[in-house]
């Protein structure tokens, strides 16, 4: 069958996580519960921060925006998958696939950039404590969030623009539970792999630069902490960024692990199962990490409840 341009393909088939009909009710219940925990947990974080004046600081301002991004990141993929399981339909339209991919890259990039901004916030708090309130003023905090959002919007738009130029065969089956950009590129028929090279170059820039910023910030943080003479002072300084470091390791570790394993793996279905970790599990665990490891959040939650 001759190839057609993506704009002429009316629909795709999302193959999901399993073909076993007996597993579908179990998958529906599992992902429904995980989605509810993710949304309610992140909403609780947002409500706690907004209702407690003691938490109206740059660090918790960025955390509340990260919770919004996590809700959007999960809501991009899980509701569609639950609808597919409930209706026994795997069809997604071209417009729906492109829209889902756009929001997925938007919130994923926003997560990455906000983690970078939070690393910079911890760097200023630990390495420049006397100038912290002057440097991290409300105007700069709002500007950092807006810049992160518009960069993510640009990244999402570039993804959509490149994918719209791809060529596919008709009746494309995507071996995933959502329109993952990497899967679309694996299924595309390239006459000249310029778009493929460009896509990975853009991903390296938008993903690598924030990660480099985080690593540089923590290099400076660790260097500053090691100069603290007392063990108690070192512990107190490091405890302020322990939760953020845990989330960074979880987010980048699972994301890079899935994409690196997919490069050597020949089982797309196993890759889709592994991708559940960073698309669902990571946003679900973030509220628990910050609430269990942060005394201020725990105290504010107790007052709120």
Coordinates of N, CA and C in Angstrom, one line a residue, residues 107-235:
X107 N 3.8 19.4 28.8 CA 3.9 19.3 30.2 C 5.1 18.5 30.6
X108 N 5.6 17.6 29.7 CA 6.9 17.0 30.0 C 8.1 17.9 30.1
X109 N 8.1 18.8 29.1 CA 9.2 19.8 29.0 C 9.0 20.8 30.2
X110 N 7.8 21.2 30.5 CA 7.5 22.1 31.6 C 8.0 21.5 33.0
X111 N 7.7 20.2 33.1 CA 8.2 19.5 34.3 C 9.8 19.6 34.4
X112 N 10.4 19.3 33.3 CA 11.9 19.4 33.3 C 12.4 20.8 33.6
X113 N 11.8 21.8 33.0 CA 12.3 23.2 33.2 C 12.0 23.7 34.7
X114 N 10.8 23.3 35.2 CA 10.5 23.7 36.6 C 11.5 23.0 37.6
X115 N 11.9 21.8 37.3 CA 12.9 21.1 38.2 C 14.2 21.9 38.1
X116 N 14.5 22.4 36.9 CA 15.7 23.2 36.7 C 15.6 24.5 37.5
X117 N 14.5 25.1 37.4 CA 14.3 26.4 38.2 C 14.4 26.1 39.7
X118 N 13.8 25.0 40.1 CA 13.8 24.7 41.6 C 15.3 24.4 42.0
X119 N 16.1 23.8 41.1 CA 17.5 23.6 41.5 C 18.2 24.9 41.6
X120 N 17.9 25.9 40.7 CA 18.5 27.2 40.8 C 18.1 27.9 42.1
X121 N 16.8 27.7 42.5 CA 16.3 28.3 43.8 C 17.1 27.7 45.0
X122 N 17.3 26.4 45.0 CA 18.1 25.8 46.1 C 19.6 26.2 46.0
X123 N 20.1 26.4 44.8 CA 21.5 27.0 44.7 C 21.6 28.3 45.4
X124 N 20.7 29.2 45.1 CA 20.7 30.6 45.6 C 20.5 30.5 47.2
X125 N 19.6 29.6 47.6 CA 19.3 29.6 49.1 C 20.5 29.1 49.9
X126 N 21.3 28.2 49.3 CA 22.4 27.6 50.0 C 23.7 28.3 49.8
X127 N 23.9 28.7 48.6 CA 25.2 29.4 48.2 C 25.2 30.9 48.4
X128 N 24.0 31.5 48.3 CA 23.8 33.0 48.5 C 22.7 33.3 49.5
X129 N 22.8 32.7 50.7 CA 21.7 32.9 51.7 C 21.4 34.3 52.0
X130 N 22.4 35.2 52.1 CA 22.1 36.5 52.5 C 21.4 37.4 51.5
X131 N 21.6 36.9 50.2 CA 20.9 37.7 49.1 C 19.7 36.9 48.5
X132 N 19.3 35.9 49.2 CA 18.2 35.0 48.7 C 17.0 35.8 48.4
X133 N 16.5 36.5 49.3 CA 15.2 37.2 49.2 C 15.3 38.3 48.1
X134 N 16.5 38.9 48.0 CA 16.7 40.0 47.0 C 16.7 39.3 45.6
X135 N 17.5 38.2 45.4 CA 17.6 37.6 44.1 C 16.3 36.9 43.7
X136 N 15.7 36.1 44.6 CA 14.5 35.3 44.3 C 13.3 36.2 44.7
X137 N 13.1 37.4 44.1 CA 12.0 38.2 44.4 C 10.8 37.7 43.6
X138 N 9.5 38.1 44.0 CA 8.3 37.7 43.3 C 8.3 37.9 41.8
X139 N 8.9 39.0 41.3 CA 8.9 39.3 39.9 C 9.8 38.2 39.1
X140 N 10.9 37.9 39.7 CA 11.8 36.9 39.0 C 11.2 35.6 39.1
X141 N 10.5 35.2 40.2 CA 9.9 33.9 40.3 C 8.8 33.7 39.2
X142 N 7.9 34.8 39.1 CA 6.9 34.7 38.1 C 7.5 34.7 36.7
X143 N 8.5 35.4 36.5 CA 9.2 35.4 35.1 C 9.8 34.1 34.8
X144 N 10.4 33.4 35.8 CA 11.0 32.1 35.5 C 9.9 31.1 35.1
X145 N 8.8 31.1 35.8 CA 7.7 30.2 35.5 C 7.1 30.5 34.1
X146 N 6.9 31.8 33.8 CA 6.4 32.2 32.4 C 7.4 31.8 31.3
X147 N 8.7 32.0 31.5 CA 9.7 31.6 30.5 C 9.7 30.1 30.3
X148 N 9.6 29.4 31.4 CA 9.5 27.9 31.3 C 8.3 27.5 30.5
X149 N 7.2 28.1 30.8 CA 6.0 27.7 30.0 C 6.1 28.0 28.5
X150 N 6.6 29.2 28.2 CA 6.7 29.6 26.8 C 7.8 28.8 26.1
X151 N 8.9 28.4 26.7 CA 9.8 27.5 26.1 C 9.2 26.1 25.9
X152 N 8.4 25.6 26.9 CA 7.7 24.3 26.7 C 6.7 24.4 25.5
X153 N 6.1 25.6 25.4 CA 5.1 25.7 24.3 C 5.8 25.7 23.0
X154 N 7.0 26.3 22.9 CA 7.8 26.3 21.7 C 8.3 24.9 21.3
X155 N 8.7 24.2 22.4 CA 9.2 22.8 22.2 C 8.0 21.9 21.6
X156 N 6.8 22.1 22.2 CA 5.7 21.3 21.8 C 5.3 21.7 20.4
X157 N 5.4 23.0 20.0 CA 5.0 23.4 18.7 C 6.0 22.8 17.6
X158 N 7.3 22.8 18.0 CA 8.3 22.2 17.1 C 8.0 20.8 16.9
X159 N 7.7 20.0 17.9 CA 7.4 18.6 17.8 C 6.2 18.4 16.8
X160 N 5.1 19.2 17.0 CA 3.9 19.0 16.2 C 4.3 19.4 14.7
X161 N 5.1 20.4 14.5 CA 5.4 20.8 13.2 C 6.2 19.8 12.5
X162 N 7.1 19.1 13.1 CA 7.9 18.1 12.5 C 7.1 16.9 12.2
X163 N 6.3 16.4 13.2 CA 5.5 15.2 13.1 C 4.5 15.4 12.0
X164 N 4.0 16.6 11.8 CA 3.0 16.9 10.7 C 3.6 16.7 9.3
X165 N 4.9 16.7 9.2 CA 5.5 16.5 7.9 C 5.9 15.0 7.7
X166 N 5.6 14.1 8.6 CA 6.0 12.7 8.5 C 5.1 12.0 7.5
X167 N 5.7 10.9 6.9 CA 4.9 10.1 6.0 C 4.7 8.7 6.7
X168 N 3.4 8.2 6.6 CA 3.1 6.9 7.2 C 2.3 6.1 6.2
X169 N 2.3 4.8 6.5 CA 1.4 3.9 5.8 C 0.0 4.0 6.4
X170 N -1.0 3.6 5.7 CA -2.4 3.6 6.2 C -2.5 2.6 7.3
X171 N -3.5 2.8 8.2 CA -3.8 1.9 9.3 C -2.6 1.7 10.2
X172 N -2.0 2.8 10.7 CA -0.8 2.7 11.5 C -1.2 2.2 12.9
X173 N -0.5 1.2 13.4 CA -0.7 0.7 14.7 C 0.4 1.2 15.6
X174 N 0.1 1.9 16.6 CA 1.1 2.5 17.6 C 1.2 1.5 18.7
X175 N 2.3 0.9 18.9 CA 2.5 -0.1 20.0 C 2.7 0.6 21.4
X176 N 1.7 1.4 21.8 CA 1.8 2.2 23.0 C 0.4 2.5 23.4
X177 N 0.2 3.0 24.7 CA -1.1 3.4 25.2 C -1.4 4.9 24.9
X178 N -0.4 5.6 24.4 CA -0.6 7.0 24.0 C 0.3 7.3 22.8
X179 N 0.1 8.5 22.2 CA 0.8 8.9 21.0 C 2.2 9.4 21.4
X180 N 3.1 8.5 21.7 CA 4.5 8.8 22.1 C 5.2 9.3 20.9
X181 N 5.9 10.5 20.9 CA 6.6 11.0 19.8 C 7.6 10.0 19.2
X182 N 8.4 9.3 20.1 CA 9.4 8.4 19.7 C 8.8 7.2 18.9
X183 N 7.6 6.8 19.3 CA 6.9 5.7 18.6 C 6.5 6.2 17.2
X184 N 6.0 7.4 17.1 CA 5.6 7.9 15.8 C 6.8 8.0 14.9
X185 N 7.9 8.4 15.4 CA 9.1 8.5 14.5 C 9.6 7.1 14.1
X186 N 9.5 6.1 15.0 CA 9.8 4.7 14.6 C 9.0 4.2 13.5
X187 N 7.7 4.6 13.5 CA 6.7 4.1 12.5 C 6.8 4.9 11.2
X188 N 7.4 6.0 11.2 CA 7.4 6.9 10.0 C 8.3 6.3 8.9
X189 N 7.9 6.6 7.7 CA 8.7 6.2 6.5 C 9.5 7.4 6.0
X190 N 10.8 7.3 6.3 CA 11.7 8.5 5.9 C 12.3 8.2 4.6
X191 N 12.1 9.2 3.7 CA 12.9 9.2 2.5 C 14.3 9.8 2.8
X192 N 14.3 10.9 3.5 CA 15.5 11.5 4.0 C 15.4 11.7 5.5
X193 N 16.3 11.2 6.3 CA 16.1 11.2 7.7 C 16.4 12.6 8.4
X194 N 16.2 13.7 7.7 CA 16.5 15.0 8.2 C 15.6 15.3 9.4
X195 N 14.3 15.0 9.3 CA 13.3 15.2 10.3 C 13.7 14.4 11.6
X196 N 14.1 13.2 11.4 CA 14.4 12.4 12.5 C 15.6 12.9 13.3
X197 N 16.7 13.3 12.5 CA 17.9 13.9 13.1 C 17.5 15.2 13.9
X198 N 16.7 16.0 13.2 CA 16.3 17.3 13.8 C 15.5 17.1 15.1
X199 N 14.6 16.1 15.1 CA 13.8 15.8 16.3 C 14.7 15.5 17.5
X200 N 15.6 14.6 17.3 CA 16.5 14.2 18.4 C 17.4 15.3 18.8
X201 N 17.8 16.1 17.8 CA 18.6 17.3 18.2 C 17.9 18.3 19.1
X202 N 16.6 18.5 18.7 CA 15.8 19.4 19.5 C 15.5 18.8 20.9
X203 N 15.3 17.5 21.0 CA 15.1 16.8 22.2 C 16.3 16.9 23.1
X204 N 17.5 16.8 22.5 CA 18.8 16.9 23.2 C 18.9 18.3 23.8
X205 N 18.6 19.3 23.0 CA 18.7 20.7 23.5 C 17.7 20.9 24.6
X206 N 16.5 20.7 24.4 CA 15.4 21.0 25.4 C 15.5 20.1 26.6
X207 N 16.0 18.9 26.5 CA 16.2 18.0 27.6 C 17.5 18.1 28.3
X208 N 18.6 18.2 27.5 CA 19.9 18.2 28.0 C 20.3 19.5 28.7
X209 N 19.8 20.6 28.2 CA 20.2 21.9 28.9 C 19.6 22.0 30.3
X210 N 18.3 21.7 30.5 CA 17.8 21.7 31.9 C 18.6 20.7 32.8
X211 N 18.9 19.5 32.3 CA 19.6 18.5 33.1 C 21.0 19.0 33.4
X212 N 21.7 19.7 32.5 CA 23.0 20.3 32.7 C 22.9 21.4 33.8
X213 N 21.8 22.2 33.7 CA 21.7 23.2 34.7 C 21.5 22.7 36.1
X214 N 20.7 21.6 36.2 CA 20.5 20.9 37.5 C 21.8 20.4 38.1
X215 N 22.5 19.7 37.2 CA 23.8 19.1 37.6 C 24.8 20.2 38.1
X216 N 24.8 21.3 37.3 CA 25.7 22.4 37.7 C 25.3 23.0 39.1
X217 N 24.0 23.2 39.2 CA 23.5 23.8 40.5 C 23.9 22.9 41.7
X218 N 23.7 21.5 41.5 CA 24.0 20.6 42.6 C 25.5 20.5 42.8
X219 N 26.3 20.7 41.8 CA 27.7 20.7 42.0 C 28.1 21.9 42.9
X220 N 27.5 23.0 42.6 CA 27.8 24.2 43.5 C 27.3 24.0 44.9
X221 N 26.1 23.4 45.0 CA 25.5 23.2 46.3 C 26.3 22.2 47.1
X222 N 26.7 21.1 46.5 CA 27.6 20.1 47.3 C 28.9 20.8 47.7
X223 N 29.5 21.5 46.8 CA 30.8 22.2 47.1 C 30.6 23.2 48.3
X224 N 29.5 23.9 48.3 CA 29.2 24.8 49.4 C 28.9 24.1 50.7
X225 N 28.2 23.0 50.6 CA 27.8 22.2 51.9 C 29.1 21.6 52.5
X226 N 30.0 21.1 51.6 CA 31.2 20.5 52.2 C 32.1 21.5 52.9
X227 N 31.9 22.8 52.7 CA 32.7 23.8 53.4 C 32.1 24.1 54.8
X228 N 30.9 23.6 55.0 CA 30.3 23.9 56.3 C 31.0 23.0 57.4
X229 N 31.5 23.6 58.5 CA 32.3 22.9 59.4 C 31.6 21.8 60.2
X230 N 30.4 22.1 60.7 CA 29.7 21.2 61.6 C 28.8 20.2 60.8
X231 N 28.7 19.0 61.3 CA 27.9 17.9 60.7 C 26.4 18.3 60.7
X232 N 26.0 18.9 61.8 CA 24.6 19.4 61.9 C 24.3 20.4 60.8
X233 N 25.2 21.3 60.6 CA 25.0 22.3 59.5 C 24.9 21.7 58.2
X234 N 25.7 20.7 57.9 CA 25.7 20.0 56.6 C 24.4 19.3 56.4
X235 N 23.9 18.6 57.5 CA 22.6 17.9 57.3 C 21.5 18.9 57.1

